[in-house]
Amino acid sequence: MLESITGLIYTITLKVALSLGSILASQVFPFTSVLLYRWPSLLKYYSHTDSVSWLEEYKARHNAGLEAQRIVASFSKRFFSEHVPCDGFSDIETLGCPSHFFEDELMCILNMEGRKGLTWKYYAKKILYFLRQQNILKNLKEYLQRPAEQQSFLEGAVLIDQYCNPLSDICLKSVQAQVDEITDKVRKVLRTKNPRHPSVASKAGEILIPEVELQRQVLDAMNCVLYEQLKYKGNELDYYNSLNSYIHQVLIRRTGIPISLSVLYLTIARQLGVKLEPVNFPSHFLLRWCQGKEGSTDIFDYTYIDAFGKGKQLTVKECEYLIGHHVTEEFYGVVTSKEVLQRMVGNLLNLGKRESTDQSYQLLRDSLDLYLAMYPDNVQHLMLQARLYFHLGIWPEKVLDILQHIQALDPSQHGAVGYLVQHTLEHIERRKEEVGPEVKHRSDEKHKEVCFSIGLIMKHKRYGYNCVIYGWDPACMMGHEWIRNMNVHSLPHGPHQPFYNVLVEDGSCRYAAQENLEYNSEPREIPHPDIGRYFSEFSGTHYLANTELELRYPEDLELTCSTVQKIYSSGKE
């Protein structure tokens, strides 16, 4: 319905636009106005000097919009029962329209009125996520192909940030502008201390200051601005928050971990003519500042800087005190931009493994993608990726491709590879045998004890969380081990009562016993990432199942509506 209405609007708009062709020819009313009035977000793609056929641009944008709607509308039916497979985006990879027009339509869908079009938004978001990540991955590979001197540490950090947050508005230009603002503040402080300092007048990166004392003045001014004026600090209280690794969040929150703060510190220093170098020190990333002959291999010719510790300057012995043990000289050496990115991604990998609430393991998946983009033949991480997809039950065909690659790289892995291949093939065969969705009718005698219905906003009596029902069983369908671990037998009705699949406000999915759920007296939206997979709209009191969910529970809507009317209308009287 939504698709047909939107398509009709497009058709009418295009006909009106085409009727303006004669006006366009006389330049009384430039066609650019029609295009940019209809889609103002496209303005950033054009310059006033561009020689463009605006009529053709309008047609192309219109057609891209229709194509985007067609693909988004098809996703729910095709992929409701499983995660979008790796080949599910094949339609998008062979688009016959400009990708920025396609993305613009996806953004229009995402910006529709908040409580409606939830399923469209869910799949538009997945498609946009995929498109942007593919583009960022191309940019990362291009970055890694450049000569080392052309690999900016800041740009590398931005690429990682963008890949893990593809729906956020992050670009190198805006991040660089924020860094430039800090650099200008440092220049002002430097000017008050030494008006004739060479860094005061020079532009970013124009000079390299040879005198150690002049370099020291720059670093002192940087510490003053960053840590005293702007209050940047290491995030000791929430060290394992992934936001600490994202450079745009470091600039917003003014806190981070050693490596992200070091990238910021190093970038500012280099823009002011001081060459600092990254040091892959164990447990605590550092920078080094040469006090002796440039390029010296003597670790005692350097002072080490702790950007996490407010720019404190350390000796070799103090570096060891920092981590509590002795390390060999190799750990004081300078590392490349690729090695810096490897450590940043490694940090995110470790955080992804720790995630407990995100059942899709998105951070772990993203960081594995990044790591394997840099090191595509790393067997350890390839195996981790294969195990992760296998655990999640997604992309079995891709799992087989990864396992084949691992076997070719390291035949000694045949035991683990063989096990995963066997179970993945079984998964593929089971999927082929699925004849269609299971339909549950409330009118069936075996379902007479089921009290609640799809779309109701509930509250857990014991744990207090808010949730929405998206599925139910007349009795607990989990295995004996789960029933034992969850202590289900301690419930008065044990496993022999209806159980409900619920989306919880903390982002988790749970399986709750009927006796533990109650109607929520103050229903509100449930901020769960999968809400659009099952529901098309939030009515204010309950969720409306989308077409695919309604097919599986065809009699629930009537009960949901009558229940809501009974509960909330009586409460208002």
mmCIF file of C-alpha atoms in Angstrom, residues 225-350:
data_model
loop_
_atom_site.group_PDB
_atom_site.id
_atom_site.type_symbol
_atom_site.label_atom_id
_atom_site.label_comp_id
_atom_site.label_asym_id
_atom_site.label_seq_id
_atom_site.Cartn_x
_atom_site.Cartn_y
_atom_site.Cartn_z
ATOM 1 C CA VAL A 225 45.020 23.391 25.425
ATOM 2 C CA LEU A 226 44.087 19.714 25.337
ATOM 3 C CA TYR A 227 44.194 18.847 29.013
ATOM 4 C CA GLU A 228 43.731 22.148 30.852
ATOM 5 C CA GLN A 229 41.491 24.218 28.575
ATOM 6 C CA LEU A 230 39.511 21.543 26.737
ATOM 7 C CA LYS A 231 39.666 18.976 29.579
ATOM 8 C CA TYR A 232 40.596 15.970 27.435
ATOM 9 C CA LYS A 233 41.405 12.916 29.533
ATOM 10 C CA GLY A 234 41.826 9.180 29.405
ATOM 11 C CA ASN A 235 38.587 7.346 30.082
ATOM 12 C CA GLU A 236 39.610 5.326 33.116
ATOM 13 C CA LEU A 237 36.065 4.857 34.450
ATOM 14 C CA ASP A 238 34.603 3.415 31.229
ATOM 15 C CA TYR A 239 37.729 2.130 29.508
ATOM 16 C CA TYR A 240 36.050 -0.730 27.611
ATOM 17 C CA ASN A 241 33.398 1.395 25.917
ATOM 18 C CA SER A 242 33.722 1.125 22.125
ATOM 19 C CA LEU A 243 33.038 4.871 21.805
ATOM 20 C CA ASN A 244 36.570 5.441 23.147
ATOM 21 C CA SER A 245 37.932 3.950 19.914
ATOM 22 C CA TYR A 246 35.964 6.131 17.494
ATOM 23 C CA ILE A 247 37.793 9.342 16.652
ATOM 24 C CA HIS A 248 34.637 11.418 16.093
ATOM 25 C CA GLN A 249 33.396 10.358 19.542
ATOM 26 C CA VAL A 250 36.782 11.181 21.089
ATOM 27 C CA LEU A 251 36.375 14.727 19.756
ATOM 28 C CA ILE A 252 32.777 14.991 20.983
ATOM 29 C CA ARG A 253 33.270 13.422 24.430
ATOM 30 C CA ARG A 254 36.877 14.598 24.902
ATOM 31 C CA THR A 255 37.938 11.247 26.229
ATOM 32 C CA GLY A 256 39.326 8.021 24.844
ATOM 33 C CA ILE A 257 41.844 5.232 25.241
ATOM 34 C CA PRO A 258 45.636 5.542 24.750
ATOM 35 C CA ILE A 259 45.659 4.787 21.009
ATOM 36 C CA SER A 260 42.782 7.089 19.985
ATOM 37 C CA LEU A 261 44.129 9.978 22.075
ATOM 38 C CA SER A 262 47.611 9.303 20.651
ATOM 39 C CA VAL A 263 46.320 9.618 17.072
ATOM 40 C CA LEU A 264 44.769 12.982 17.954
ATOM 41 C CA TYR A 265 47.899 14.163 19.802
ATOM 42 C CA LEU A 266 50.269 13.042 17.026
ATOM 43 C CA THR A 267 48.160 14.718 14.331
ATOM 44 C CA ILE A 268 48.109 18.072 16.103
ATOM 45 C CA ALA A 269 51.839 17.900 16.840
ATOM 46 C CA ARG A 270 52.698 17.185 13.204
ATOM 47 C CA GLN A 271 50.499 20.073 12.033
ATOM 48 C CA LEU A 272 52.581 22.307 14.289
ATOM 49 C CA GLY A 273 55.925 21.025 13.004
ATOM 50 C CA VAL A 274 56.778 18.413 15.652
ATOM 51 C CA LYS A 275 57.337 14.890 14.377
ATOM 52 C CA LEU A 276 56.042 12.399 16.907
ATOM 53 C CA GLU A 277 55.963 8.699 16.106
ATOM 54 C CA PRO A 278 53.589 5.925 17.239
ATOM 55 C CA VAL A 279 54.938 3.231 19.551
ATOM 56 C CA ASN A 280 53.076 -0.084 19.831
ATOM 57 C CA PHE A 281 53.885 -0.413 23.530
ATOM 58 C CA PRO A 282 52.194 -3.406 25.198
ATOM 59 C CA SER A 283 48.992 -2.659 27.131
ATOM 60 C CA HIS A 284 49.395 1.103 26.711
ATOM 61 C CA PHE A 285 49.941 2.814 23.348
ATOM 62 C CA LEU A 286 52.554 5.603 23.421
ATOM 63 C CA LEU A 287 54.219 8.198 21.201
ATOM 64 C CA ARG A 288 57.920 8.908 21.011
ATOM 65 C CA TRP A 289 59.741 12.211 20.572
ATOM 66 C CA CYS A 290 63.352 12.168 19.354
ATOM 67 C CA GLN A 291 65.843 13.973 21.569
ATOM 68 C CA GLY A 292 68.967 12.775 19.737
ATOM 69 C CA LYS A 293 69.923 12.227 16.130
ATOM 70 C CA GLU A 294 66.897 11.807 13.858
ATOM 71 C CA GLY A 295 66.286 8.152 13.022
ATOM 72 C CA SER A 296 68.302 6.949 16.005
ATOM 73 C CA THR A 297 67.838 3.275 16.930
ATOM 74 C CA ASP A 298 68.822 3.906 20.553
ATOM 75 C CA ILE A 299 65.635 3.809 22.638
ATOM 76 C CA PHE A 300 67.258 6.145 25.171
ATOM 77 C CA ASP A 301 67.449 8.918 22.539
ATOM 78 C CA TYR A 302 63.676 9.322 22.825
ATOM 79 C CA THR A 303 61.213 10.740 25.285
ATOM 80 C CA TYR A 304 57.941 8.815 25.376
ATOM 81 C CA ILE A 305 54.604 10.617 25.574
ATOM 82 C CA ASP A 306 51.474 9.274 27.234
ATOM 83 C CA ALA A 307 48.497 10.996 25.548
ATOM 84 C CA PHE A 308 46.165 9.029 27.848
ATOM 85 C CA GLY A 309 48.012 10.461 30.857
ATOM 86 C CA LYS A 310 47.620 14.149 29.936
ATOM 87 C CA GLY A 311 50.694 14.232 27.715
ATOM 88 C CA LYS A 312 53.109 13.164 30.417
ATOM 89 C CA GLN A 313 56.674 12.699 29.143
ATOM 90 C CA LEU A 314 58.316 9.448 30.210
ATOM 91 C CA THR A 315 61.744 7.831 30.258
ATOM 92 C CA VAL A 316 62.271 4.207 29.269
ATOM 93 C CA LYS A 317 62.226 3.175 32.936
ATOM 94 C CA GLU A 318 58.998 5.130 33.567
ATOM 95 C CA CYS A 319 57.357 3.365 30.618
ATOM 96 C CA GLU A 320 58.045 0.046 32.346
ATOM 97 C CA TYR A 321 56.622 1.390 35.601
ATOM 98 C CA LEU A 322 53.493 2.361 33.643
ATOM 99 C CA ILE A 323 52.688 -1.260 32.755
ATOM 100 C CA GLY A 324 54.392 -2.894 35.729
ATOM 101 C CA HIS A 325 56.999 -5.044 34.007
ATOM 102 C CA HIS A 326 60.146 -4.999 31.878
ATOM 103 C CA VAL A 327 59.898 -5.208 28.089
ATOM 104 C CA THR A 328 62.506 -5.697 25.386
ATOM 105 C CA GLU A 329 63.760 -2.897 23.148
ATOM 106 C CA GLU A 330 61.628 -3.978 20.169
ATOM 107 C CA PHE A 331 58.493 -2.640 21.901
ATOM 108 C CA TYR A 332 59.907 0.900 21.875
ATOM 109 C CA GLY A 333 60.214 0.960 18.092
ATOM 110 C CA VAL A 334 58.077 3.000 15.726
ATOM 111 C CA VAL A 335 55.189 1.292 13.920
ATOM 112 C CA THR A 336 53.514 1.904 10.563
ATOM 113 C CA SER A 337 50.045 3.315 10.003
ATOM 114 C CA LYS A 338 48.824 -0.177 9.079
ATOM 115 C CA GLU A 339 50.098 -1.527 12.395
ATOM 116 C CA VAL A 340 48.351 1.323 14.220
ATOM 117 C CA LEU A 341 45.092 0.406 12.478
ATOM 118 C CA GLN A 342 45.689 -3.257 13.298
ATOM 119 C CA ARG A 343 45.901 -2.398 16.995
ATOM 120 C CA MET A 344 42.811 -0.180 16.849
ATOM 121 C CA VAL A 345 40.840 -2.945 15.148
ATOM 122 C CA GLY A 346 42.270 -5.484 17.605
ATOM 123 C CA ASN A 347 40.867 -3.430 20.472
ATOM 124 C CA LEU A 348 37.440 -3.428 18.824
ATOM 125 C CA LEU A 349 37.693 -7.185 18.221
ATOM 126 C CA ASN A 350 38.279 -7.756 21.925
#
